[in-house]
Amino acid sequence: MSHILDIKTAGKSITEAEKALIMIHGRGGSADDILSLSQHLNVEDYALLAPQATNGSWYPLSFIAPVEQNEPWLSSAIETIGKTVQTALDAGIKTENIYFFGFSQGACLTLEFLARNAQRFGGAAAIIGGVIGDKINRENYKGDFAQTPIFLGTSDPDFHVPVERVYATANILKEMNADVTEKVYANFGHSINQEEIELANSIIFKQN
């Protein structure tokens, strides 16, 4: 069982845009749901790409379950993000103009993909997520973000994502030369708040 590449698009045509935003939905969400969030982001001139998870879930168990229990879905999901990035590259968009926005399971997947493929991207906003696995396997994470801005927002406590994992993820990204901003909201709940949107806009999706 793996993910069939199914990418929903919005925004500017990928052949005309200079920037692309890859949006990764959460468990039980959809590509269309996460694309609708883009109206709150400063991404009017971006091509928007949102892959759709098979049956609305990228992998079956918690992101802090032993990795092998989330296979083969997890590897397939990471490959899907890679193929979505390749879609943008094939259209002539430079790596440093590729951006990411992920929520919940989608934030975990976004962060796992980025940490495994660190290079200079445009930037990333990950709301309620961390790198994946019961233990962090630092050997999986290679490369240099070259000061790519990454925003991590989360609630403490969060039923799905322990705040300790968010901090650990931030530390790994910083070690890999990302420009990390983290913001923890006490008892906010498992959703995206207005300030996180505003911070994503001011840190990641800056108006030129």
Short mmCIF file of C-alpha atoms in Angstrom, two decimals:
data_model
loop_
_atom_site.label_atom_id
_atom_site.label_comp_id
_atom_site.label_asym_id
_atom_site.label_seq_id
_atom_site.Cartn_x
_atom_site.Cartn_y
_atom_site.Cartn_z
CA MET A 1 0.00 0.00 0.00
CA SER A 2 1.57 3.26 -1.03
CA HIS A 3 0.55 6.73 -2.09
CA ILE A 4 -0.49 7.39 -5.66
CA LEU A 5 0.87 10.74 -6.78
CA ASP A 6 -2.18 12.99 -6.75
CA ILE A 7 -1.26 16.68 -6.61
CA LYS A 8 -3.93 19.38 -6.41
CA THR A 9 -2.87 22.77 -7.67
CA ALA A 10 -3.99 26.36 -7.15
CA GLY A 11 -2.56 29.85 -7.37
CA LYS A 12 -0.42 30.84 -10.32
CA SER A 13 0.30 28.36 -13.08
CA ILE A 14 3.48 26.46 -12.26
CA THR A 15 4.84 27.33 -15.71
CA GLU A 16 4.46 31.06 -15.00
CA ALA A 17 5.26 31.30 -11.28
CA GLU A 18 8.76 31.93 -9.96
CA LYS A 19 7.90 30.51 -6.53
CA ALA A 20 6.09 27.36 -5.43
CA LEU A 21 4.45 26.55 -2.11
CA ILE A 22 4.03 22.86 -1.27
CA MET A 23 1.21 22.38 1.26
CA ILE A 24 0.95 19.12 3.22
CA HIS A 25 -2.37 18.33 4.91
CA GLY A 26 -2.88 16.56 8.24
CA ARG A 27 -4.46 13.21 9.05
CA GLY A 28 -8.10 13.18 8.01
CA GLY A 29 -7.57 16.38 6.05
CA SER A 30 -7.31 16.88 2.33
CA ALA A 31 -5.28 18.74 -0.26
CA ASP A 32 -8.27 21.02 -0.87
CA ASP A 33 -8.54 21.84 2.87
CA ILE A 34 -4.93 22.90 3.17
CA LEU A 35 -5.03 24.82 -0.12
CA SER A 36 -7.91 26.89 1.25
CA LEU A 37 -5.53 28.13 3.98
CA SER A 38 -3.38 29.79 1.35
CA GLN A 39 -5.83 32.69 1.11
CA HIS A 40 -4.49 33.81 4.50
CA LEU A 41 -0.85 33.65 3.37
CA ASN A 42 1.15 36.17 1.31
CA VAL A 43 1.42 33.78 -1.61
CA GLU A 44 -0.56 35.50 -4.36
CA ASP A 45 2.24 35.03 -6.90
CA TYR A 46 3.11 31.44 -5.97
CA ALA A 47 2.16 28.21 -7.66
CA LEU A 48 0.47 26.09 -4.97
CA LEU A 49 0.96 22.31 -4.92
CA ALA A 50 -0.79 20.05 -2.43
CA PRO A 51 -0.34 16.29 -2.64
CA GLN A 52 -3.29 14.21 -1.44
CA ALA A 53 -2.65 11.31 0.97
CA THR A 54 -4.29 7.99 0.17
CA ASN A 55 -7.44 7.75 2.35
CA GLY A 56 -6.52 11.06 4.01
CA SER A 57 -3.60 9.69 6.04
CA TRP A 58 0.12 9.73 5.28
CA TYR A 59 0.94 6.85 7.65
CA PRO A 60 -1.26 4.83 10.03
CA LEU A 61 0.19 5.28 13.53
CA SER A 62 1.52 8.13 15.64
CA PHE A 63 4.61 9.88 14.34
CA ILE A 64 6.42 8.78 17.50
CA ALA A 65 5.64 5.08 16.93
CA PRO A 66 8.61 2.90 15.90
CA VAL A 67 9.34 3.83 12.29
CA GLU A 68 9.02 0.28 10.96
CA GLN A 69 5.40 0.18 12.17
CA ASN A 70 4.58 3.12 9.89
CA GLU A 71 6.18 1.46 6.88
CA PRO A 72 5.81 1.23 3.93
CA TRP A 73 3.47 4.23 4.11
CA LEU A 74 6.02 6.58 5.65
CA SER A 75 8.69 6.02 2.99
CA SER A 76 6.03 6.32 0.31
CA ALA A 77 4.81 9.61 1.82
CA ILE A 78 8.34 11.05 1.95
CA GLU A 79 8.79 10.00 -1.67
CA THR A 80 5.54 11.81 -2.53
CA ILE A 81 6.92 15.05 -1.10
CA GLY A 82 10.11 14.51 -3.10
CA LYS A 83 8.10 14.00 -6.29
CA THR A 84 6.08 17.14 -5.56
CA VAL A 85 9.34 19.11 -5.17
CA GLN A 86 10.56 17.57 -8.42
CA THR A 87 7.37 18.74 -10.15
CA ALA A 88 8.29 22.32 -9.21
CA LEU A 89 11.95 21.86 -10.24
CA ASP A 90 10.88 20.37 -13.58
CA ALA A 91 8.79 23.50 -14.21
CA GLY A 92 11.92 25.62 -13.80
CA ILE A 93 11.41 26.79 -10.22
CA LYS A 94 14.68 27.03 -8.31
CA THR A 95 15.15 25.13 -5.05
CA GLU A 96 15.57 28.41 -3.12
CA ASN A 97 12.11 29.45 -4.37
CA ILE A 98 10.35 26.31 -3.11
CA TYR A 99 8.42 26.79 0.14
CA PHE A 100 6.55 24.43 2.46
CA PHE A 101 3.55 24.63 4.78
CA GLY A 102 2.48 21.59 6.81
CA PHE A 103 -0.03 21.02 9.58
CA SER A 104 -0.06 18.20 12.15
CA GLN A 105 0.76 14.91 10.38
CA GLY A 106 1.63 17.06 7.38
CA ALA A 107 3.98 19.17 9.54
CA CYS A 108 5.75 16.01 10.76
CA LEU A 109 6.12 14.79 7.19
CA THR A 110 7.35 18.20 6.00
CA LEU A 111 9.99 18.37 8.75
CA GLU A 112 11.13 14.79 8.17
CA PHE A 113 11.50 15.43 4.44
CA LEU A 114 13.38 18.69 4.97
CA ALA A 115 15.77 17.26 7.58
CA ARG A 116 16.62 14.38 5.23
CA ASN A 117 17.16 16.74 2.29
CA ALA A 118 18.58 19.91 3.82
CA GLN A 119 19.54 22.59 1.33
CA ARG A 120 18.63 26.21 0.70
CA PHE A 121 14.85 26.24 0.29
CA GLY A 122 12.65 29.31 0.30
CA GLY A 123 11.31 28.55 3.75
CA ALA A 124 8.93 26.35 5.70
CA ALA A 125 6.14 26.73 8.24
CA ALA A 126 5.31 23.60 10.25
CA ILE A 127 2.39 23.88 12.66
CA ILE A 128 2.28 21.16 15.36
CA GLY A 129 4.89 18.71 14.16
CA GLY A 130 8.35 17.25 14.65
CA VAL A 131 10.74 14.81 13.05
CA ILE A 132 9.41 11.26 12.92
CA GLY A 133 10.24 8.13 14.94
CA ASP A 134 10.05 6.71 18.46
CA LYS A 135 13.73 7.67 18.74
CA ILE A 136 15.38 10.37 16.67
CA ASN A 137 17.79 8.84 14.19
CA ARG A 138 20.16 11.74 13.64
CA GLU A 139 22.02 9.78 10.94
CA ASN A 140 19.03 10.24 8.63
CA TYR A 141 19.48 13.99 8.61
CA LYS A 142 22.10 15.44 6.33
CA GLY A 143 22.85 18.63 4.44
CA ASP A 144 22.98 22.37 5.08
CA PHE A 145 19.92 24.60 5.10
CA ALA A 146 22.11 27.66 4.39
CA GLN A 147 19.90 29.79 6.67
CA THR A 148 16.54 28.69 5.22
CA PRO A 149 13.91 30.26 7.51
CA ILE A 150 11.76 27.65 9.27
CA PHE A 151 8.86 28.50 11.58
CA LEU A 152 7.65 25.93 14.12
CA GLY A 153 4.42 26.68 15.97
CA THR A 154 2.75 24.33 18.46
CA SER A 155 0.48 24.01 21.49
CA ASP A 156 1.66 22.77 24.88
CA PRO A 157 0.29 20.37 25.71
CA ASP A 158 -0.71 18.81 22.41
CA PHE A 159 -2.39 15.41 22.41
CA HIS A 160 -0.46 14.22 19.34
CA VAL A 161 2.86 16.08 19.42
CA PRO A 162 4.88 16.34 22.65
CA VAL A 163 6.49 19.77 22.94
CA GLU A 164 9.82 18.07 23.73
CA ARG A 165 9.88 16.68 20.18
CA VAL A 166 9.24 20.14 18.75
CA TYR A 167 12.21 21.52 20.73
CA ALA A 168 14.40 18.57 19.69
CA THR A 169 13.43 19.14 16.05
CA ALA A 170 14.24 22.85 16.32
CA ASN A 171 17.67 21.97 17.70
CA ILE A 172 18.40 19.55 14.84
CA LEU A 173 17.34 22.12 12.24
CA LYS A 174 19.53 24.76 13.89
CA GLU A 175 22.50 22.37 13.88
CA MET A 176 21.88 22.00 10.15
CA ASN A 177 22.11 25.77 9.69
CA ALA A 178 18.40 26.62 9.43
CA ASP A 179 17.15 29.97 10.73
CA VAL A 180 14.54 28.59 13.14
CA THR A 181 11.76 30.49 14.89
CA GLU A 182 9.73 28.48 17.40
CA LYS A 183 6.58 29.58 19.17
CA VAL A 184 4.75 27.54 21.79
CA TYR A 185 1.18 28.44 22.78
CA ALA A 186 -0.04 27.23 26.15
CA ASN A 187 -3.20 25.12 25.96
CA PHE A 188 -4.09 26.39 22.51
CA GLY A 189 -5.31 23.07 21.12
CA HIS A 190 -4.67 21.15 17.95
CA SER A 191 -5.24 23.84 15.35
CA ILE A 192 -3.67 26.83 13.61
CA ASN A 193 -4.06 30.24 15.20
CA GLN A 194 -4.06 33.72 13.68
CA GLU A 195 -0.68 34.67 15.14
CA GLU A 196 0.94 31.60 13.56
CA ILE A 197 -0.42 32.71 10.18
CA GLU A 198 0.93 36.23 10.77
CA LEU A 199 4.33 34.88 11.86
CA ALA A 200 4.48 32.59 8.82
CA ASN A 201 3.79 35.63 6.64
CA SER A 202 6.38 37.85 8.32
CA ILE A 203 9.11 35.20 8.60
CA ILE A 204 8.57 32.95 5.58
CA PHE A 205 6.27 34.55 3.01
CA LYS A 206 7.76 38.04 3.03
CA GLN A 207 6.46 40.43 0.43
CA ASN A 208 9.26 41.49 -1.90
#
